[in-house]
Coordinates of C-alpha atoms in Angstrom, one line a residue:
M1 CA 33.4 -29.8 40.6
V2 CA 35.6 -31.5 38.0
Q3 CA 37.3 -34.9 38.5
E4 CA 39.5 -35.8 35.5
S5 CA 41.7 -38.8 35.3
G6 CA 43.0 -38.2 31.7
S7 CA 43.7 -35.2 29.4
L8 CA 44.8 -36.6 26.0
P9 CA 42.3 -36.0 23.2
R10 CA 40.9 -39.1 21.6
A11 CA 39.0 -39.6 18.3
L12 CA 36.0 -41.0 20.2
S13 CA 34.2 -39.6 23.2
V14 CA 31.5 -41.5 25.0
V15 CA 29.1 -39.2 26.9
M16 CA 26.7 -39.9 29.6
P17 CA 24.5 -37.5 31.7
V18 CA 23.5 -39.1 35.1
R19 CA 20.6 -38.2 37.3
N20 CA 19.7 -40.6 40.1
A21 CA 20.6 -43.8 38.3
G22 CA 22.3 -45.4 41.4
P23 CA 21.0 -49.0 41.1
F24 CA 22.1 -49.4 37.5
L25 CA 25.3 -47.3 37.3
D26 CA 27.8 -50.1 37.8
S27 CA 26.4 -52.3 35.0
S28 CA 26.1 -49.3 32.6
I29 CA 29.6 -47.9 33.2
S30 CA 31.3 -51.3 33.2
S31 CA 29.7 -52.2 29.9
I32 CA 31.4 -49.2 28.3
L33 CA 34.8 -49.6 30.0
D34 CA 34.8 -53.3 28.9
Q35 CA 34.3 -52.5 25.2
S36 CA 36.4 -54.3 22.6
F37 CA 37.3 -50.9 21.2
A38 CA 39.0 -49.2 24.2
D39 CA 40.6 -46.0 23.0
F40 CA 38.1 -43.4 24.1
E41 CA 37.4 -40.8 26.7
F42 CA 34.3 -41.2 28.9
V43 CA 32.7 -37.9 29.7
I44 CA 30.2 -38.1 32.6
R45 CA 28.1 -35.3 34.2
D46 CA 26.4 -36.0 37.4
D47 CA 23.3 -33.8 36.9
G48 CA 22.5 -33.0 40.6
S49 CA 21.9 -36.5 41.8
T50 CA 20.5 -37.0 45.3
D51 CA 20.5 -40.8 45.5
G52 CA 24.2 -41.6 46.1
S53 CA 25.1 -41.7 42.4
T54 CA 27.8 -39.1 42.9
G55 CA 29.8 -41.4 45.2
R56 CA 29.6 -44.3 42.8
L57 CA 30.7 -42.1 39.9
Q58 CA 33.7 -40.8 42.0
S59 CA 34.7 -44.4 42.7
W60 CA 34.6 -45.3 39.1
A61 CA 36.6 -42.2 38.0
A62 CA 39.3 -43.1 40.5
R63 CA 39.7 -46.5 38.9
D64 CA 39.9 -45.7 35.2
P65 CA 41.8 -42.8 33.6
R66 CA 39.5 -42.7 30.6
I67 CA 36.7 -41.2 32.8
R68 CA 36.3 -37.4 32.9
L69 CA 33.8 -36.8 35.7
F70 CA 32.0 -33.5 36.2
I71 CA 29.7 -33.0 39.2
G72 CA 26.9 -30.5 38.8
S73 CA 25.2 -29.0 41.9
E74 CA 21.8 -28.8 40.2
S75 CA 19.9 -30.5 37.4
L76 CA 20.1 -29.0 33.9
G77 CA 17.3 -31.1 32.6
P78 CA 17.4 -33.7 29.7
A79 CA 18.3 -31.5 26.7
A80 CA 20.7 -29.2 28.5
S81 CA 22.6 -31.9 30.3
S82 CA 22.9 -33.8 27.0
N83 CA 24.3 -30.7 25.3
W84 CA 26.7 -30.2 28.2
V85 CA 28.4 -33.6 28.0
V86 CA 28.8 -33.2 24.2
A87 CA 30.2 -29.7 24.6
N88 CA 32.8 -30.9 27.1
S89 CA 33.9 -33.8 24.9
S90 CA 36.9 -33.7 22.5
G91 CA 36.2 -36.5 20.1
R92 CA 35.4 -36.2 16.4
L93 CA 32.9 -39.1 17.0
V94 CA 30.6 -39.0 20.0
A95 CA 28.7 -42.0 21.4
R96 CA 25.8 -41.5 23.7
M97 CA 25.2 -43.8 26.7
D98 CA 22.3 -43.8 29.1
A99 CA 23.0 -44.4 32.7
D100 CA 20.6 -47.2 33.2
D101 CA 21.3 -49.2 30.1
V102 CA 23.9 -51.7 29.0
A103 CA 26.1 -51.8 25.9
H104 CA 27.1 -55.0 24.0
P105 CA 31.0 -55.4 24.2
D106 CA 31.3 -54.8 20.4
R107 CA 28.9 -51.8 20.2
L108 CA 31.5 -49.1 19.8
K109 CA 33.7 -51.1 17.4
R110 CA 30.8 -51.9 15.1
Q111 CA 29.5 -48.3 15.1
I112 CA 32.9 -46.8 14.3
E113 CA 33.3 -49.3 11.4
A114 CA 29.9 -48.4 10.1
L115 CA 30.6 -44.6 10.0
A116 CA 34.1 -45.2 8.5
A117 CA 32.5 -47.2 5.7
A118 CA 29.8 -44.5 5.0
P119 CA 31.3 -41.0 4.8
A120 CA 27.9 -39.5 4.0
A121 CA 26.4 -40.9 7.2
C122 CA 26.3 -38.6 10.2
L123 CA 24.8 -40.9 12.8
V124 CA 24.4 -44.6 13.5
G125 CA 22.2 -46.3 16.0
T126 CA 21.7 -50.0 16.8
L127 CA 18.8 -52.3 17.4
W128 CA 18.2 -53.3 21.0
E129 CA 16.7 -55.8 23.4
G130 CA 14.6 -54.7 26.4
I131 CA 15.7 -55.6 30.0
D132 CA 14.0 -55.0 33.3
E133 CA 15.3 -53.7 36.6
Q134 CA 16.9 -57.0 37.4
G135 CA 18.6 -57.2 33.9
R136 CA 16.2 -59.9 32.6
H137 CA 15.7 -59.9 28.9
L138 CA 12.0 -59.3 28.3
R139 CA 11.6 -57.6 24.9
P140 CA 13.3 -59.2 21.9
R141 CA 15.0 -57.5 19.0
D142 CA 12.6 -56.1 16.4
R143 CA 14.0 -55.9 12.8
W144 CA 10.5 -55.5 11.5
R145 CA 10.6 -51.9 12.4
L146 CA 13.5 -51.4 9.9
S147 CA 11.3 -52.7 7.1
R148 CA 8.8 -49.9 7.5
T149 CA 8.9 -46.3 6.3
T150 CA 8.4 -44.5 9.6
P151 CA 9.5 -41.3 11.3
F152 CA 9.7 -43.1 14.6
S153 CA 13.2 -44.1 15.7
P154 CA 14.0 -47.8 15.5
F155 CA 16.8 -47.4 18.0
P156 CA 17.0 -46.0 21.6
H157 CA 18.7 -42.7 22.2
G158 CA 21.5 -44.2 24.3
S159 CA 22.6 -46.4 21.3
I160 CA 23.6 -43.6 19.0
M161 CA 27.0 -42.5 17.7
F162 CA 27.4 -39.4 15.6
R163 CA 29.9 -37.1 14.0
R164 CA 30.5 -34.1 16.2
D165 CA 30.6 -31.6 13.3
A166 CA 27.2 -32.8 12.1
F167 CA 25.7 -32.5 15.7
D168 CA 27.0 -28.9 15.9
R169 CA 25.7 -28.0 12.5
A170 CA 22.3 -29.3 13.5
G171 CA 22.2 -27.1 16.6
G172 CA 22.4 -29.9 19.2
Y173 CA 19.5 -30.7 21.5
R174 CA 16.7 -28.1 22.0
A175 CA 15.2 -27.4 25.4
E176 CA 11.8 -26.9 23.9
A177 CA 11.9 -30.6 22.9
N178 CA 12.6 -32.0 26.4
F179 CA 11.5 -35.6 26.7
W180 CA 11.7 -36.0 23.0
E181 CA 15.0 -34.2 22.4
D182 CA 16.4 -37.3 20.6
A183 CA 13.7 -37.5 18.0
D184 CA 13.9 -33.7 17.4
L185 CA 17.7 -34.0 16.9
Y186 CA 17.3 -36.9 14.4
M187 CA 15.0 -34.9 12.2
R188 CA 17.5 -32.0 11.9
M189 CA 20.5 -34.3 11.5
A190 CA 18.7 -36.1 8.7
E191 CA 19.0 -32.9 6.7
I192 CA 22.8 -33.0 7.0
G193 CA 23.5 -36.7 6.3
S194 CA 22.1 -40.2 6.3
L195 CA 21.2 -42.0 9.5
L196 CA 22.2 -45.6 9.7
V197 CA 21.0 -48.5 11.8
L198 CA 22.9 -51.7 12.7
P199 CA 20.3 -54.5 12.6
D200 CA 21.9 -56.3 15.5
A201 CA 21.0 -56.0 19.2
L202 CA 24.1 -54.2 20.4
Y203 CA 22.3 -52.3 23.2
F204 CA 20.1 -53.4 26.1
H205 CA 17.5 -50.7 27.0
R206 CA 16.3 -50.9 30.5
S207 CA 12.7 -50.2 31.5
S208 CA 12.4 -49.1 35.1
A209 CA 10.5 -46.9 37.5
L210 CA 13.5 -44.5 37.5
S211 CA 12.9 -43.5 33.9
T212 CA 13.1 -39.7 33.5
R213 CA 9.7 -39.7 31.8
L214 CA 8.1 -41.4 34.8
T215 CA 9.8 -39.4 37.6
S216 CA 9.1 -36.0 36.0
D217 CA 5.9 -34.1 36.2
Q218 CA 3.4 -36.3 34.3
E219 CA 1.3 -33.6 32.8
L220 CA 4.4 -31.9 31.4
V221 CA 5.7 -35.1 30.0
E222 CA 2.4 -36.0 28.4
T223 CA 2.2 -32.6 26.7
S224 CA 5.7 -32.8 25.4
V225 CA 5.3 -36.4 24.1
D226 CA 2.0 -35.3 22.5
R227 CA 3.9 -32.5 20.7
M228 CA 6.4 -35.0 19.4
Y229 CA 3.7 -37.3 17.9
R230 CA 1.8 -34.3 16.4
R231 CA 4.9 -33.2 14.6
M232 CA 5.6 -36.8 13.4
I233 CA 2.1 -37.4 12.0
G234 CA 1.7 -33.9 10.5
I235 CA -0.7 -32.1 12.9
E236 CA 0.3 -28.5 13.5
G237 CA 0.0 -26.6 16.8
D238 CA -1.0 -27.6 20.3
P239 CA -4.7 -28.4 21.2
A240 CA -6.5 -25.6 22.9
D241 CA -8.4 -28.0 25.3
G242 CA -5.2 -29.6 26.6
K243 CA -6.2 -33.1 25.4
V244 CA -3.4 -35.4 24.1
L245 CA -3.3 -38.2 21.5
P246 CA -4.1 -41.6 22.9
R247 CA -0.7 -43.0 21.6
V248 CA 1.0 -40.8 24.2
F249 CA -0.2 -43.2 26.9
V250 CA 1.1 -46.2 25.1
S251 CA 4.6 -44.6 25.0
L252 CA 4.6 -43.8 28.7
G253 CA 2.8 -47.0 29.8
S254 CA 5.2 -49.2 27.8
T255 CA 8.1 -48.3 30.1
R256 CA 6.1 -49.6 33.1
L257 CA 4.8 -52.6 31.2
W258 CA 8.3 -53.8 30.1
S259 CA 9.7 -53.2 33.6
G260 CA 7.3 -55.9 34.9
R261 CA 4.5 -53.6 36.1
S262 CA 1.0 -52.6 35.0
P263 CA 1.0 -49.7 32.4
S264 CA -1.2 -47.8 34.9
V265 CA -2.4 -45.3 32.2
L266 CA -6.1 -46.2 31.8
R267 CA -7.3 -43.5 34.2
R268 CA -5.1 -40.8 32.7
L269 CA -6.1 -41.9 29.2
L270 CA -9.8 -41.5 30.0
Q271 CA -9.2 -38.1 31.7
R272 CA -6.9 -36.5 29.2
G273 CA -6.8 -38.6 26.0
R274 CA -8.3 -37.2 22.8
L275 CA -10.7 -40.1 22.4
G276 CA -12.9 -40.6 19.3
W277 CA -14.5 -43.1 17.1
N278 CA -11.4 -44.3 15.4
A279 CA -8.9 -47.2 15.2
E280 CA -6.3 -45.4 17.4
T281 CA -8.7 -44.9 20.3
A282 CA -10.0 -48.5 20.1
A283 CA -6.5 -50.0 20.0
V284 CA -5.1 -47.9 22.8
L285 CA -8.2 -48.5 25.1
L286 CA -7.8 -52.2 24.5
W287 CA -4.1 -52.1 25.3
A288 CA -4.6 -50.0 28.5
A289 CA -7.5 -52.2 29.8
W290 CA -5.6 -55.4 29.1
G291 CA -2.5 -54.0 30.8
R292 CA -4.6 -53.1 33.9
V293 CA -6.3 -56.5 34.1
S294 CA -3.4 -58.8 33.3
P295 CA 0.0 -57.1 32.5
S296 CA 1.8 -60.4 32.4
T297 CA -0.4 -61.8 29.6
L298 CA -0.1 -58.6 27.7
R299 CA 3.7 -58.7 27.9
A300 CA 3.7 -62.3 26.8
F301 CA 1.4 -61.5 23.8
L302 CA 3.5 -58.5 22.7
R303 CA 6.7 -60.5 23.1
G304 CA 5.3 -63.1 20.8
V305 CA 4.2 -60.4 18.3
V306 CA 7.7 -58.9 18.3
R307 CA 9.4 -62.3 17.8
L308 CA 7.1 -63.3 15.0
R309 CA 7.5 -60.0 13.1
D310 CA 11.3 -60.1 13.6
H311 CA 11.3 -63.6 12.1
S312 CA 9.1 -62.5 9.2
V313 CA 11.8 -60.1 7.9
R314 CA 14.9 -62.3 8.7
K315 CA 15.9 -62.5 5.0
R316 CA 15.9 -58.8 4.4
F317 CA 18.8 -58.0 6.8
V318 CA 22.3 -59.3 7.2
D319 CA 24.1 -59.3 10.5
G320 CA 26.7 -56.6 10.7
C321 CA 25.4 -54.7 7.6
P322 CA 23.9 -51.3 8.4
C323 CA 20.8 -50.1 6.6
E324 CA 19.6 -46.5 6.2
W325 CA 16.7 -45.1 8.2
R326 CA 14.9 -42.7 5.8
I327 CA 13.4 -40.5 8.5
A328 CA 12.8 -37.4 6.2
E329 CA 11.0 -39.5 3.6
A330 CA 8.9 -41.1 6.3
A331 CA 8.0 -37.8 7.9
C332 CA 6.9 -36.4 4.6
R333 CA 4.7 -39.4 3.9
R334 CA 3.0 -39.2 7.3
A335 CA 2.3 -35.5 6.8
E336 CA 0.7 -36.2 3.4
E337 CA -1.4 -39.0 5.0
A338 CA -2.7 -36.6 7.6
S339 CA -4.3 -34.6 4.9
R340 CA -4.2 -31.4 7.0
S341 CA -6.7 -32.6 9.6
E342 CA -6.4 -34.3 13.0
A343 CA -9.4 -36.6 12.2
A344 CA -7.6 -37.9 9.1
A345 CA -4.4 -38.4 11.0
A346 CA -6.2 -40.5 13.6
R347 CA -7.8 -42.7 11.0
V348 CA -4.5 -43.6 9.2
S349 CA -2.3 -43.7 12.2
I350 CA -2.5 -46.7 14.6
P351 CA 0.4 -46.7 17.1
D352 CA 2.8 -49.6 17.5
L353 CA 1.4 -51.3 20.6
A354 CA 4.5 -53.4 21.0
A355 CA 6.8 -50.3 21.2

């Protein structure tokens, strides 16, 4: 089913797949429609929602002619639904939006300006602040991550804007990278052009129990995220015993932690984590145990860490001036550090526990 309110092509398309995001849809959609840059089409696909999201989307589409709403009868999944909304957009520039997050009013304007000033750039993301289910700001901006050479994205998927031709040349999202389809895309787009980051918090990323990573089959998600980390730190292939890197549980538990809950990963970590006598195991075990005993004090501690390290690099970045994320250089460095062995990778690779 298609419900379109407008048909004129525009230079910018905002795209958003939706799957059971009911409680957060209004704030997400209104944050896009109220942007200071207003000349865009808003392509939304309802990906088989069962929670009433469809009705909310139809109501919004009837009120604003920029919305092009497509209603799917079944879920395509993360990668396929993301490809679908891009394929059905008409803009030369495409801005991603996630259905449970909130955009700063100047987000689109600032990203368009950044790409216009850098013809060699093919994508720009923005820094972010973390909010919980009630919209409370819990996790501060973290510019420190921009000062590091790392293959791990400093911006959330929903904050990106990219050139459509570069996306097509990169091959779009790949189904084999479900649950890390964004990171996989960035690595391929980095071979086409530079990736920029705006060092301002122009995006508010929501941690909630409705996250796709938390509502999907957990063993499948753990395996997929483990595959992402292995690729990032230079470990080839999947483990024969089904064990996953401990940092996987920090990634999954952080969503629960920043939503105001316990990470609830200690049991799974002990059952399925590839534990060893190394710094990564020790750090993750401490994080998981602390989060189980007192999640509120762990959040307070990590919030302080993020504020302190953001402050420590305050002179390196200027508001409004994008910087380059050198993902390819970072990935090569991490692969060299791994020294062709998983044991070496574990020794040199301690996860960011404030992620």
